[in-house]
């Protein structure tokens, strides 16, 4: 099993959008995926599941008031499970023991593995400290969505230094890639940032495709669904995330973990 966390210094860069769409596409491709919302504001659209009214989740598991089985929600898509953020306020009122979180996160990963999960995806709150730092340090890979804006050229090196420091402190988290998001295809300033970042960084560090700024993503997150479920026939933007999922499989070695024999399904009897 592998654990992937998203992270960004700034808010609103598309972490949750990435997590929901990547988790959906990986599950569609046949993996068993657990999407975990570690953002106390609970960014992940709960309408991914019918039974999502339940408010128990990640923070309740961390506080040991609820078990894995009591908090993980199965979605309508086989292979995709969701651990919503849960009751952050109630947990912090009871007294938050930060020192116990890393151990509890390991418990969560162990339980997920026993549950047959191939890939855990952690959505995180903006910023690289507190819970997000702990989650990154417990993960195998980080995907770093980065808004294509002029500030990015200065903030990316800092972000990469922070990840390098985590590794120096003993964490094994590796950058799977930087994902340029909210690219305004018609704006010269946005395209210039993309070009500068692609010149500045090794190609292996950037995902080959960027995520453009398009209204359908707003629509999808307003409804709490992956873009593929916005319309009866998936829109072209859904294919972007399908290709990203295939790229993530390569970059994380997930594809090599396929243990079942390939079923050569026939289209006809
Ligand atoms: N490619 C895109 N095009 C247009 N809108 C987008 C795109 N990606 C995300 N958005 C919109 O921008 C807003 C922020 O996106 P999202 O919630 O994914 O960011 P985030 O990084 O998770 O934010 P936060 O740091 O607050 O958790 C949402 O309303 C979302 O619909
Ligand atoms: Mg978010």
Short mmCIF file of C-alpha atoms and ligand atoms in Angstrom, two decimals:
data_model
loop_
_atom_site.label_atom_id
_atom_site.label_comp_id
_atom_site.label_asym_id
_atom_site.label_seq_id
_atom_site.Cartn_x
_atom_site.Cartn_y
_atom_site.Cartn_z
CA UNK A 1 0.00 0.00 0.00
CA UNK A 2 1.14 3.55 -0.64
CA UNK A 3 0.13 6.80 1.03
CA UNK A 4 0.02 10.03 -0.94
CA UNK A 5 -0.52 13.45 0.64
CA UNK A 6 -1.25 16.72 -1.08
CA UNK A 7 0.23 19.91 0.29
CA UNK A 8 0.47 23.58 -0.50
CA UNK A 9 1.58 26.66 1.37
CA UNK A 10 -1.34 28.68 0.02
CA UNK A 11 -5.04 27.94 0.29
CA UNK A 12 -7.42 27.52 -2.60
CA UNK A 13 -4.90 26.12 -5.08
CA UNK A 14 -6.89 22.99 -5.92
CA UNK A 15 -5.75 20.39 -3.35
CA UNK A 16 -9.23 19.11 -2.64
CA UNK A 17 -10.14 19.15 -6.34
CA UNK A 18 -7.02 17.09 -7.04
CA UNK A 19 -7.72 14.62 -4.21
CA UNK A 20 -11.34 13.98 -5.14
CA UNK A 21 -10.60 13.55 -8.85
CA UNK A 22 -7.43 11.51 -8.40
CA UNK A 23 -9.09 9.20 -5.85
CA UNK A 24 -12.06 8.72 -8.18
CA UNK A 25 -9.88 7.99 -11.23
CA UNK A 26 -7.60 5.56 -9.39
CA UNK A 27 -10.65 3.69 -8.07
CA UNK A 28 -12.15 3.65 -11.59
CA UNK A 29 -8.89 2.14 -12.82
CA UNK A 30 -9.34 -0.76 -10.40
CA UNK A 31 -7.44 0.26 -7.28
CA UNK A 32 -8.86 0.24 -3.82
CA UNK A 33 -8.54 3.83 -2.65
CA UNK A 34 -9.17 5.49 0.70
CA UNK A 35 -9.57 9.27 0.53
CA UNK A 36 -8.87 10.84 3.93
CA UNK A 37 -9.88 14.42 4.72
CA UNK A 38 -7.44 15.83 7.28
CA UNK A 39 -8.61 19.42 6.78
CA UNK A 40 -10.63 20.43 9.88
CA UNK A 41 -12.83 22.47 7.52
CA UNK A 42 -13.73 19.23 5.75
CA UNK A 43 -13.10 20.19 2.15
CA UNK A 44 -13.81 16.82 0.54
CA UNK A 45 -17.31 16.73 -0.91
CA UNK A 46 -19.29 14.36 1.22
CA UNK A 47 -21.82 13.69 -1.48
CA UNK A 48 -19.40 11.08 -2.80
CA UNK A 49 -21.36 8.71 -0.60
CA UNK A 50 -25.05 8.31 0.27
CA UNK A 51 -24.29 7.62 3.93
CA UNK A 52 -22.14 10.71 4.29
CA UNK A 53 -24.49 12.34 6.80
CA UNK A 54 -22.33 10.72 9.45
CA UNK A 55 -20.12 13.36 10.96
CA UNK A 56 -17.58 11.00 12.52
CA UNK A 57 -14.26 10.75 10.79
CA UNK A 58 -10.52 11.27 10.80
CA UNK A 59 -10.33 13.41 13.97
CA UNK A 60 -12.59 11.02 15.89
CA UNK A 61 -10.32 8.15 14.85
CA UNK A 62 -7.24 10.12 15.97
CA UNK A 63 -8.88 10.82 19.35
CA UNK A 64 -9.69 7.12 19.68
CA UNK A 65 -13.39 7.82 20.17
CA UNK A 66 -14.22 5.93 16.97
CA UNK A 67 -12.73 2.96 15.17
CA UNK A 68 -11.74 2.59 11.52
CA UNK A 69 -14.88 0.57 10.78
CA UNK A 70 -17.08 3.22 12.41
CA UNK A 71 -15.66 6.09 10.41
CA UNK A 72 -14.80 4.84 6.91
CA UNK A 73 -17.64 5.35 4.42
CA UNK A 74 -18.03 3.16 1.34
CA UNK A 75 -19.02 5.13 -1.73
CA UNK A 76 -21.19 4.06 -4.66
CA UNK A 77 -18.02 3.44 -6.65
CA UNK A 78 -16.60 0.05 -5.65
CA UNK A 79 -13.03 0.57 -4.53
CA UNK A 80 -13.49 4.14 -3.34
CA UNK A 81 -13.86 4.72 0.39
CA UNK A 82 -13.92 7.99 2.23
CA UNK A 83 -12.81 9.03 5.69
CA UNK A 84 -14.40 12.46 6.26
CA UNK A 85 -12.74 14.98 8.57
CA UNK A 86 -15.17 14.37 11.44
CA UNK A 87 -15.45 16.34 14.62
CA UNK A 88 -12.29 18.39 14.92
CA UNK A 89 -13.81 20.84 17.43
CA UNK A 90 -15.11 18.17 19.78
CA UNK A 91 -11.76 16.40 19.67
CA UNK A 92 -9.75 19.52 20.36
CA UNK A 93 -12.10 20.44 23.24
CA UNK A 94 -11.41 17.09 24.84
CA UNK A 95 -7.70 17.89 24.75
CA UNK A 96 -5.60 17.29 21.73
CA UNK A 97 -2.48 15.24 22.28
CA UNK A 98 -0.35 16.16 19.29
CA UNK A 99 2.39 13.73 20.32
CA UNK A 100 0.01 10.80 19.85
CA UNK A 101 -1.02 11.72 16.32
CA UNK A 102 1.91 10.09 14.45
CA UNK A 103 1.24 6.76 16.21
CA UNK A 104 -2.47 6.97 15.50
CA UNK A 105 -1.76 7.77 11.85
CA UNK A 106 0.30 4.59 11.66
CA UNK A 107 -2.70 2.72 13.15
CA UNK A 108 -4.87 4.22 10.42
CA UNK A 109 -2.48 3.12 7.67
CA UNK A 110 -2.26 -0.38 9.15
CA UNK A 111 -6.05 -0.68 9.32
CA UNK A 112 -6.35 0.55 5.73
CA UNK A 113 -3.86 -2.05 4.57
CA UNK A 114 -5.76 -4.80 6.41
CA UNK A 115 -8.90 -3.49 4.69
CA UNK A 116 -7.27 -4.18 1.31
CA UNK A 117 -6.61 -0.53 0.41
CA UNK A 118 -3.94 -0.07 -2.29
CA UNK A 119 -3.64 3.68 -2.02
CA UNK A 120 -4.45 6.19 0.73
CA UNK A 121 -4.84 9.79 -0.40
CA UNK A 122 -4.67 12.50 2.25
CA UNK A 123 -6.26 15.86 1.56
CA UNK A 124 -4.71 18.50 3.81
CA UNK A 125 -5.34 22.03 5.03
CA UNK A 126 -3.20 24.83 3.54
CA UNK A 127 0.19 25.45 5.14
CA UNK A 128 3.00 23.08 5.92
CA UNK A 129 2.90 22.87 9.67
CA UNK A 130 0.87 21.16 12.38
CA UNK A 131 -1.33 18.35 11.12
CA UNK A 132 -0.22 18.72 7.50
CA UNK A 133 3.44 18.29 8.49
CA UNK A 134 2.57 15.15 10.49
CA UNK A 135 0.55 13.73 7.60
CA UNK A 136 3.30 14.47 5.07
CA UNK A 137 5.86 12.78 7.29
CA UNK A 138 3.66 9.67 7.49
CA UNK A 139 3.20 9.51 3.71
CA UNK A 140 5.31 7.88 1.02
CA UNK A 141 4.64 10.55 -1.60
CA UNK A 142 3.60 14.17 -1.81
CA UNK A 143 1.79 15.79 -4.71
CA UNK A 144 2.15 19.56 -4.64
CA UNK A 145 -0.52 21.56 -6.45
CA UNK A 146 0.85 24.96 -7.32
CA UNK A 147 -1.23 27.80 -8.66
CA UNK A 148 0.23 29.30 -11.83
CA UNK A 149 0.72 32.83 -10.49
CA UNK A 150 3.86 35.01 -10.29
CA UNK A 151 4.45 34.30 -6.59
CA UNK A 152 4.87 30.61 -7.40
CA UNK A 153 8.32 31.14 -8.87
CA UNK A 154 9.53 32.21 -5.41
CA UNK A 155 7.43 29.88 -3.26
CA UNK A 156 8.21 26.58 -5.02
CA UNK A 157 11.89 26.42 -3.94
CA UNK A 158 10.81 27.08 -0.34
CA UNK A 159 8.22 24.30 -0.56
CA UNK A 160 10.80 21.84 -1.87
CA UNK A 161 13.26 22.84 0.88
CA UNK A 162 10.62 22.11 3.50
CA UNK A 163 10.04 18.63 2.07
CA UNK A 164 13.82 18.07 1.99
CA UNK A 165 13.99 19.06 5.66
CA UNK A 166 11.31 16.49 6.53
CA UNK A 167 13.44 13.85 4.85
CA UNK A 168 16.52 15.04 6.74
CA UNK A 169 14.46 14.63 9.92
CA UNK A 170 13.86 10.97 9.07
CA UNK A 171 10.63 11.03 7.04
CA UNK A 172 10.59 9.03 3.82
CA UNK A 173 8.19 11.27 1.90
CA UNK A 174 9.21 11.77 -1.74
CA UNK A 175 7.83 14.41 -4.09
CA UNK A 176 5.80 12.57 -6.74
CA UNK A 177 5.43 15.84 -8.59
CA UNK A 178 4.34 19.42 -8.70
CA UNK A 179 1.02 19.99 -10.41
CA UNK A 180 0.43 23.40 -11.94
CA UNK A 181 -3.18 24.37 -11.32
CA UNK A 182 -5.63 27.14 -12.16
CA UNK A 183 -3.68 27.91 -15.32
CA UNK A 184 -5.41 30.72 -17.20
CA UNK A 185 -4.85 29.64 -20.76
CA UNK A 186 -5.79 33.05 -22.19
CA UNK A 187 -3.69 35.11 -19.76
CA UNK A 188 -0.09 35.83 -20.78
CA UNK A 189 0.99 36.25 -17.16
CA UNK A 190 -0.27 32.77 -16.22
CA UNK A 191 1.37 31.14 -19.26
CA UNK A 192 4.63 32.98 -18.44
CA UNK A 193 4.65 31.49 -14.93
CA UNK A 194 4.13 28.01 -16.38
CA UNK A 195 7.04 28.55 -18.80
CA UNK A 196 9.31 29.90 -16.05
CA UNK A 197 8.58 27.01 -13.72
CA UNK A 198 9.10 24.47 -16.49
CA UNK A 199 12.47 26.11 -17.29
CA UNK A 200 13.47 26.34 -13.64
CA UNK A 201 12.63 22.81 -12.48
CA UNK A 202 13.69 19.38 -13.73
CA UNK A 203 10.98 17.89 -15.95
CA UNK A 204 10.72 14.89 -13.63
CA UNK A 205 9.53 17.16 -10.84
CA UNK A 206 6.55 18.52 -12.75
CA UNK A 207 3.57 16.55 -13.96
CA UNK A 208 3.52 16.78 -17.76
CA UNK A 209 0.04 18.31 -17.92
CA UNK A 210 -1.28 21.38 -16.13
CA UNK A 211 -4.81 21.87 -14.80
CA UNK A 212 -6.50 24.80 -16.53
CA UNK A 213 -8.88 27.18 -14.77
CA UNK A 214 -12.33 26.17 -16.05
CA UNK A 215 -15.84 26.77 -14.67
CA UNK A 216 -16.65 23.04 -14.59
CA UNK A 217 -14.32 22.59 -11.61
CA UNK A 218 -16.35 25.13 -9.63
CA UNK A 219 -19.49 23.28 -10.56
CA UNK A 220 -17.96 19.95 -9.54
CA UNK A 221 -16.81 21.15 -6.14
CA UNK A 222 -20.12 22.94 -5.49
CA UNK A 223 -21.77 19.52 -5.87
CA UNK A 224 -18.95 17.65 -4.11
CA UNK A 225 -18.35 15.33 -7.05
CA UNK A 226 -15.45 14.48 -9.36
CA UNK A 227 -15.65 16.35 -12.68
CA UNK A 228 -16.42 13.05 -14.42
CA UNK A 229 -19.79 12.96 -12.64
CA UNK A 230 -20.80 16.52 -13.51
CA UNK A 231 -22.43 15.52 -16.76
CA UNK A 232 -23.93 12.28 -18.09
CA UNK A 233 -21.03 11.87 -20.49
CA UNK A 234 -17.80 12.89 -18.72
CA UNK A 235 -16.43 16.27 -19.89
CA UNK A 236 -12.93 16.57 -21.46
CA UNK A 237 -11.55 17.78 -18.10
CA UNK A 238 -12.24 14.31 -16.66
CA UNK A 239 -9.72 12.82 -19.09
CA UNK A 240 -7.06 15.15 -17.67
CA UNK A 241 -7.38 13.46 -14.31
CA UNK A 242 -7.47 9.99 -15.89
CA UNK A 243 -4.07 10.74 -17.44
CA UNK A 244 -2.85 12.19 -14.17
CA UNK A 245 -3.92 9.01 -12.35
CA UNK A 246 -1.96 6.88 -14.83
CA UNK A 247 1.07 9.16 -14.33
CA UNK A 248 0.74 8.87 -10.54
CA UNK A 249 0.70 5.07 -10.87
CA UNK A 250 4.03 5.28 -12.70
CA UNK A 251 5.64 7.80 -10.40
CA UNK A 252 4.69 6.01 -7.18
CA UNK A 253 5.33 2.48 -8.39
CA UNK A 254 1.67 1.68 -7.73
CA UNK A 255 1.33 -0.06 -11.07
CA UNK A 256 4.08 -2.54 -10.17
CA UNK A 257 2.09 -3.60 -7.13
CA UNK A 258 -0.54 -5.29 -9.24
CA UNK A 259 -0.63 -8.78 -7.76
CA UNK A 260 -3.70 -10.30 -9.36
CA UNK A 261 -3.34 -12.12 -12.69
CA UNK A 262 -4.51 -9.93 -15.57
CA UNK A 263 -8.06 -10.94 -16.47
CA UNK A 264 -8.16 -10.89 -20.27
CA UNK A 265 -11.81 -9.98 -20.44
CA UNK A 266 -13.48 -10.62 -23.75
CA UNK A 267 -15.90 -8.12 -25.24
CA UNK A 268 -17.98 -10.96 -26.68
CA UNK A 269 -18.99 -14.35 -25.23
N1 LIG B 1 -8.92 24.16 -12.27
C1 LIG B 1 -9.85 24.89 -11.67
N2 LIG B 1 -10.60 25.77 -12.38
C2 LIG B 1 -11.55 26.52 -11.79
N3 LIG B 1 -11.81 26.48 -10.49
C3 LIG B 1 -11.09 25.65 -9.72
C4 LIG B 1 -10.09 24.80 -10.26
N4 LIG B 1 -9.54 24.06 -9.26
C5 LIG B 1 -10.18 24.43 -8.15
N5 LIG B 1 -11.11 25.37 -8.42
C6 LIG B 1 -12.01 26.04 -7.48
O1 LIG B 1 -11.25 26.81 -6.59
C7 LIG B 1 -11.74 26.65 -5.27
C8 LIG B 1 -10.63 26.08 -4.41
O2 LIG B 1 -10.33 24.78 -4.87
P1 LIG B 1 -9.99 23.62 -3.84
O3 LIG B 1 -11.01 23.58 -2.76
O4 LIG B 1 -9.76 22.39 -4.61
O5 LIG B 1 -8.62 24.20 -3.27
P2 LIG B 1 -7.87 23.79 -1.93
O6 LIG B 1 -6.43 23.95 -2.22
O7 LIG B 1 -8.32 22.47 -1.45
O8 LIG B 1 -8.37 24.93 -0.93
P3 LIG B 1 -8.11 24.96 0.66
O9 LIG B 1 -6.68 25.34 0.83
O10 LIG B 1 -9.08 26.01 1.13
O11 LIG B 1 -8.41 23.60 1.19
C9 LIG B 1 -12.95 25.76 -5.36
O12 LIG B 1 -14.10 26.54 -5.42
C10 LIG B 1 -12.76 25.01 -6.65
O13 LIG B 1 -13.95 24.67 -7.27
MG1 LIG B 2 -9.11 21.88 0.40
#
